[in-house]
Amino acid sequence: MATHTKQNQKPSLKFLIYGRTGWIGGLLGKICEEQRIPFEYGTGRLEDRSQLLADIRNVKPTNVLNAAGLTGRPNVDWCEFNKLETIRSNVIGTLNLADVCGEHGLHMMNYTSGCIYDYDDAHPLGSGNGFKESDNHNYAGSFFSKTKSMVEELLKKYDNVCNLRMRLPISSDLSNPRNIAIKIARFDKVVNIPNSMSILDELIPISVEMAKRNLKGIWNFTNPGVVSHNEILEMYKNYIDPDFKWVNFSLEEQAKVLVAPRCNNELDTSKLKKEFPHLLSIKESLIKYVFEPNKKTSFGGCPT
């Protein structure tokens, strides 16, 4: 019998993903493969409108996921010395993609940064009073953060965009040098301030579900609660390396070795938690998704 498609049948998903060589872009591809979601990586440069239009014509996506952008290597200080490249990617490129998607009626998922706030009198350290999606940005101490804040304000005008504010990403892949858990373990000294963070093993699959639901607007995209560098390194010592030691230093001491200052904040995740009630707190998620899967048993006997 010949098969046919119903005229009013909703088209099946097909994702167009930007950021193939990046950490999040690679994870998105793996999740799509696992869930059998058809996808292709974009080949166009975000700043080049004609290339983006060609990608859309060739791929014919239902959703566009933007995990491209410059954070700087080895860290965001790179952006201080490469401001035009940072603007082209983080501002012009992102806006260009949002605009092209809007013109074609396409939902766009934008993976961005929550490093646009710093603890203040209304949101003091340790208060549990996190910054909400609607709060005005109060941090632009680094050029990277400045571009993220700037583009978010402009993206509010596009009703086809879902903006995910991530912070200090961590994953179960302890071989990835961008993983905050490994990054701080390799630092000579660390500051000990609680922060919101994003566990990618839990949150990136949630972002795919958000794309399926065509959710839009701004979302704080971290796990609920905060965790300090010392607490992460304590877990690292307990689960990975019992002989691990570290040294703390102050924000003032840290400032002497950085080009641009860093922000510290807690983001309010009540909006995300309401949509996804199963979302784990940051400390629960760290144990379940990062440290338990990597637990070393050679020093402590049998795994549980």
Protein backbone atom coordinates (compact mmCIF):
# COMPACT_ATOMS: atom_id res chain seq x y z
CA MET A 1 0.00 0.00 0.00
CA ALA A 2 1.33 3.44 -0.85
CA THR A 3 2.09 5.72 2.08
CA HIS A 4 1.01 9.33 2.19
CA THR A 5 1.23 12.35 4.48
CA LYS A 6 -1.85 13.99 5.86
CA GLN A 7 -2.26 17.54 4.67
CA ASN A 8 -2.73 18.96 8.16
CA GLN A 9 -0.09 16.82 9.85
CA LYS A 10 2.43 18.82 11.88
CA PRO A 11 5.85 18.68 10.23
CA SER A 12 8.37 16.53 12.07
CA LEU A 13 11.27 18.21 13.82
CA LYS A 14 14.46 19.13 12.08
CA PHE A 15 17.13 21.13 13.87
CA LEU A 16 19.68 23.47 12.33
CA ILE A 17 22.50 23.82 14.86
CA TYR A 18 25.24 26.46 14.92
CA GLY A 19 28.39 25.83 16.94
CA ARG A 20 29.53 22.47 15.58
CA THR A 21 33.05 22.74 16.99
CA GLY A 22 31.91 24.04 20.36
CA TRP A 23 31.19 22.17 23.58
CA ILE A 24 27.43 22.77 23.65
CA GLY A 25 27.04 22.35 19.89
CA GLY A 26 28.69 18.94 20.09
CA LEU A 27 26.43 17.87 22.96
CA LEU A 28 23.34 18.98 21.02
CA GLY A 29 24.36 16.79 18.08
CA LYS A 30 24.78 13.76 20.34
CA ILE A 31 21.38 14.30 21.97
CA CYS A 32 19.71 14.64 18.57
CA GLU A 33 21.32 11.36 17.49
CA GLU A 34 20.16 9.63 20.68
CA GLN A 35 16.62 10.96 20.28
CA ARG A 36 16.63 10.39 16.51
CA ILE A 37 15.91 14.03 15.80
CA PRO A 38 17.03 14.93 12.27
CA PHE A 39 19.59 17.73 12.39
CA GLU A 40 22.34 19.41 10.45
CA TYR A 41 25.06 21.78 11.48
CA GLY A 42 25.03 25.21 9.91
CA THR A 43 27.99 26.01 7.66
CA GLY A 44 27.39 29.75 7.29
CA ARG A 45 29.09 32.45 9.32
CA LEU A 46 26.59 34.17 11.57
CA GLU A 47 27.66 37.61 10.36
CA ASP A 48 26.91 36.68 6.72
CA ARG A 49 23.18 36.92 6.05
CA SER A 50 23.39 35.30 2.61
CA GLN A 51 25.10 32.23 4.10
CA LEU A 52 22.45 31.91 6.79
CA LEU A 53 19.71 32.13 4.16
CA ALA A 54 21.45 29.40 2.17
CA ASP A 55 21.60 27.17 5.26
CA ILE A 56 17.87 27.61 5.86
CA ARG A 57 17.03 26.91 2.22
CA ASN A 58 19.17 23.78 2.15
CA VAL A 59 18.27 22.33 5.57
CA LYS A 60 14.61 23.42 5.81
CA PRO A 61 14.64 23.31 9.63
CA THR A 62 11.73 23.61 12.03
CA ASN A 63 14.03 25.00 14.76
CA VAL A 64 17.38 26.76 14.86
CA LEU A 65 19.70 26.29 17.85
CA ASN A 66 22.52 28.79 18.26
CA ALA A 67 25.41 27.52 20.37
CA ALA A 68 27.99 29.60 18.49
CA GLY A 69 29.73 32.62 19.95
CA LEU A 70 33.03 33.73 21.44
CA THR A 71 33.86 33.24 25.09
CA GLY A 72 37.62 33.51 24.59
CA ARG A 73 40.50 31.11 24.97
CA PRO A 74 41.80 30.30 27.51
CA ASN A 75 39.26 32.59 29.20
CA VAL A 76 37.13 35.69 28.71
CA ASP A 77 40.15 37.97 29.05
CA TRP A 78 40.75 37.18 25.35
CA CYS A 79 37.70 39.29 24.51
CA GLU A 80 39.35 42.35 26.06
CA PHE A 81 42.02 42.27 23.34
CA ASN A 82 39.78 41.11 20.47
CA LYS A 83 36.77 43.38 20.79
CA LEU A 84 35.78 43.61 17.13
CA GLU A 85 35.82 39.83 16.69
CA THR A 86 33.74 39.52 19.87
CA ILE A 87 31.21 42.08 18.60
CA ARG A 88 30.90 40.37 15.21
CA SER A 89 30.18 37.00 16.77
CA ASN A 90 28.31 37.78 19.99
CA VAL A 91 26.30 40.79 18.84
CA ILE A 92 26.10 41.14 15.06
CA GLY A 93 26.07 37.40 14.36
CA THR A 94 23.47 36.55 17.00
CA LEU A 95 21.16 39.38 15.95
CA ASN A 96 21.57 38.48 12.29
CA LEU A 97 20.53 34.89 12.97
CA ALA A 98 17.57 35.94 15.12
CA ASP A 99 16.42 38.32 12.39
CA VAL A 100 16.70 35.75 9.60
CA CYS A 101 14.87 33.16 11.72
CA GLY A 102 12.16 35.71 12.52
CA GLU A 103 11.63 36.49 8.85
CA HIS A 104 11.19 32.78 8.12
CA GLY A 105 8.93 32.06 11.10
CA LEU A 106 11.54 29.85 12.75
CA HIS A 107 11.98 29.31 16.48
CA MET A 108 15.53 30.11 17.61
CA MET A 109 17.13 28.76 20.77
CA ASN A 110 20.03 30.97 21.88
CA TYR A 111 22.55 29.65 24.39
CA THR A 112 23.95 32.70 26.14
CA SER A 113 25.42 33.81 29.47
CA GLY A 114 24.04 34.78 32.86
CA CYS A 115 27.26 36.68 33.64
CA ILE A 116 25.38 39.97 33.47
CA TYR A 117 24.70 40.30 37.20
CA ASP A 118 26.79 40.73 40.32
CA TYR A 119 25.68 40.39 43.95
CA ASP A 120 24.26 43.72 45.17
CA ASP A 121 22.27 45.18 48.07
CA ALA A 122 18.98 43.83 46.69
CA HIS A 123 20.52 40.41 45.94
CA PRO A 124 23.21 39.91 48.60
CA LEU A 125 25.54 36.96 48.79
CA GLY A 126 23.98 34.11 50.78
CA SER A 127 20.48 35.57 50.82
CA GLY A 128 18.93 33.05 48.40
CA ASN A 129 17.37 36.03 46.64
CA GLY A 130 18.47 35.43 43.07
CA PHE A 131 18.25 37.69 40.04
CA LYS A 132 15.06 37.12 38.05
CA GLU A 133 14.74 37.16 34.27
CA SER A 134 13.10 40.59 34.48
CA ASP A 135 15.78 42.25 36.63
CA ASN A 136 17.92 44.95 35.04
CA HIS A 137 21.49 43.91 34.33
CA ASN A 138 23.97 45.36 36.81
CA TYR A 139 27.30 44.00 35.57
CA ALA A 140 29.43 44.94 32.59
CA GLY A 141 32.90 44.56 34.08
CA SER A 142 34.21 42.44 31.21
CA PHE A 143 33.80 43.09 27.51
CA PHE A 144 32.36 39.59 27.10
CA SER A 145 29.60 40.37 29.61
CA LYS A 146 29.02 43.75 27.99
CA THR A 147 28.27 42.10 24.62
CA LYS A 148 25.97 39.52 26.21
CA SER A 149 24.02 42.20 28.05
CA MET A 150 23.77 44.35 24.93
CA VAL A 151 22.48 41.60 22.66
CA GLU A 152 19.97 40.31 25.23
CA GLU A 153 18.30 43.72 25.38
CA LEU A 154 17.93 43.73 21.59
CA LEU A 155 16.76 40.10 21.40
CA LYS A 156 13.79 41.00 23.61
CA LYS A 157 12.24 42.56 20.51
CA TYR A 158 12.17 39.19 18.71
CA ASP A 159 9.22 37.02 19.69
CA ASN A 160 10.70 33.92 18.02
CA VAL A 161 13.72 33.66 20.34
CA CYS A 162 14.30 31.60 23.49
CA ASN A 163 17.31 33.01 25.37
CA LEU A 164 18.97 30.61 27.81
CA ARG A 165 21.24 32.26 30.39
CA MET A 166 23.91 29.75 31.41
CA ARG A 167 26.68 30.13 33.97
CA LEU A 168 29.96 28.36 34.71
CA PRO A 169 29.13 25.15 32.80
CA ILE A 170 30.07 21.76 34.22
CA SER A 171 29.68 18.31 32.69
CA SER A 172 30.59 14.69 33.34
CA ASP A 173 33.39 14.99 30.76
CA LEU A 174 36.33 15.70 33.04
CA SER A 175 38.70 15.66 30.06
CA ASN A 176 37.20 18.87 28.70
CA PRO A 177 39.41 21.83 29.69
CA ARG A 178 36.40 24.20 29.60
CA ASN A 179 34.65 22.18 32.31
CA ILE A 180 34.62 24.41 35.40
CA ALA A 181 35.13 21.42 37.71
CA ILE A 182 38.44 20.63 35.99
CA LYS A 183 39.33 24.24 35.29
CA ILE A 184 39.34 25.23 38.96
CA ALA A 185 41.08 21.99 39.96
CA ARG A 186 44.01 23.12 37.78
CA PHE A 187 44.15 26.66 39.15
CA ASP A 188 46.98 27.54 41.54
CA LYS A 189 44.47 29.37 43.74
CA VAL A 190 40.69 29.77 43.74
CA VAL A 191 38.21 32.24 45.21
CA ASN A 192 35.52 30.76 47.42
CA ILE A 193 32.25 32.48 46.53
CA PRO A 194 28.91 30.68 45.96
CA ASN A 195 27.61 31.00 42.39
CA SER A 196 24.87 29.70 40.15
CA MET A 197 26.16 27.08 37.71
CA SER A 198 24.84 24.93 34.84
CA ILE A 199 25.18 21.13 34.77
CA LEU A 200 25.15 20.40 31.04
CA ASP A 201 24.30 16.69 31.32
CA GLU A 202 20.97 17.67 32.86
CA LEU A 203 20.27 21.02 31.21
CA ILE A 204 21.15 20.48 27.54
CA PRO A 205 18.53 17.70 27.15
CA ILE A 206 16.05 20.05 28.83
CA SER A 207 16.91 22.72 26.26
CA VAL A 208 16.07 20.28 23.46
CA GLU A 209 12.70 19.69 25.10
CA MET A 210 12.22 23.45 25.31
CA ALA A 211 12.86 23.69 21.57
CA LYS A 212 10.25 20.97 20.98
CA ARG A 213 7.77 22.99 23.06
CA ASN A 214 8.67 26.21 21.21
CA LEU A 215 9.24 27.99 24.50
CA LYS A 216 10.31 31.61 24.12
CA GLY A 217 11.58 34.58 26.09
CA ILE A 218 14.40 34.81 28.62
CA TRP A 219 15.18 31.90 30.96
CA ASN A 220 17.73 31.64 33.75
CA PHE A 221 19.30 28.34 32.72
CA THR A 222 21.20 27.12 35.75
CA ASN A 223 20.48 24.49 38.37
CA PRO A 224 18.63 25.84 41.42
CA GLY A 225 20.75 27.13 44.27
CA VAL A 226 24.42 28.01 44.45
CA VAL A 227 27.69 26.17 45.02
CA SER A 228 31.14 27.49 45.90
CA HIS A 229 34.46 26.53 44.34
CA ASN A 230 35.51 24.98 47.66
CA GLU A 231 32.41 22.78 47.72
CA ILE A 232 33.12 21.56 44.17
CA LEU A 233 36.76 20.86 45.01
CA GLU A 234 35.69 19.02 48.16
CA MET A 235 33.53 16.77 45.96
CA TYR A 236 36.46 16.37 43.57
CA LYS A 237 38.62 15.25 46.48
CA ASN A 238 35.98 12.85 47.83
CA TYR A 239 35.09 11.25 44.50
CA ILE A 240 38.17 11.61 42.28
CA ASP A 241 41.43 12.33 44.09
CA PRO A 242 41.72 11.88 47.88
CA ASP A 243 45.14 13.57 47.91
CA PHE A 244 43.93 16.71 46.14
CA LYS A 245 44.71 20.01 47.84
CA TRP A 246 43.94 23.60 46.95
CA VAL A 247 44.59 27.13 48.13
CA ASN A 248 42.13 30.02 48.35
CA PHE A 249 42.72 33.67 47.67
CA SER A 250 40.63 36.83 47.90
CA LEU A 251 38.82 38.75 45.17
CA GLU A 252 41.43 41.48 45.57
CA GLU A 253 44.25 38.98 45.02
CA GLN A 254 42.39 37.45 42.07
CA ALA A 255 41.99 40.86 40.43
CA LYS A 256 45.78 41.20 40.23
CA VAL A 257 46.06 38.19 37.88
CA LEU A 258 43.03 38.91 35.67
CA VAL A 259 42.64 41.47 32.92
CA ALA A 260 38.88 41.87 33.47
CA PRO A 261 36.99 41.37 36.74
CA ARG A 262 34.60 38.44 37.13
CA CYS A 263 31.02 38.58 38.37
CA ASN A 264 29.45 36.44 41.07
CA ASN A 265 25.71 35.91 41.31
CA GLU A 266 22.74 33.70 42.05
CA LEU A 267 20.06 33.43 39.36
CA ASP A 268 16.44 32.78 40.32
CA THR A 269 15.40 29.53 38.60
CA SER A 270 11.75 29.38 39.72
CA LYS A 271 10.52 29.89 36.14
CA LEU A 272 12.58 26.94 34.84
CA LYS A 273 11.73 24.76 37.85
CA LYS A 274 8.02 25.38 37.30
CA GLU A 275 8.31 24.18 33.68
CA PHE A 276 10.57 21.24 34.62
CA PRO A 277 9.76 20.21 38.23
CA HIS A 278 12.25 17.32 38.13
CA LEU A 279 15.21 19.73 37.79
CA LEU A 280 17.80 18.94 40.47
CA SER A 281 19.50 21.47 42.71
CA ILE A 282 23.07 22.33 41.78
CA LYS A 283 24.64 20.15 44.47
CA GLU A 284 22.37 17.17 43.74
CA SER A 285 23.04 17.51 40.03
CA LEU A 286 26.80 17.73 40.55
CA ILE A 287 26.80 14.45 42.44
CA LYS A 288 24.41 12.60 40.11
CA TYR A 289 25.72 13.75 36.75
CA VAL A 290 29.35 14.69 37.33
CA PHE A 291 31.00 13.04 40.31
CA GLU A 292 29.17 9.71 40.76
CA PRO A 293 29.80 8.68 37.10
CA ASN A 294 33.49 9.57 37.51
CA LYS A 295 33.96 8.10 40.97
CA LYS A 296 37.35 6.49 41.53
CA THR A 297 37.28 3.38 43.70
CA SER A 298 40.96 2.47 43.84
CA PHE A 299 41.47 4.40 47.09
CA GLY A 300 38.22 3.60 48.84
CA GLY A 301 37.24 0.03 48.03
CA CYS A 302 34.07 -0.97 46.23
CA PRO A 303 31.74 1.33 44.32
CA THR A 304 28.27 1.70 45.78
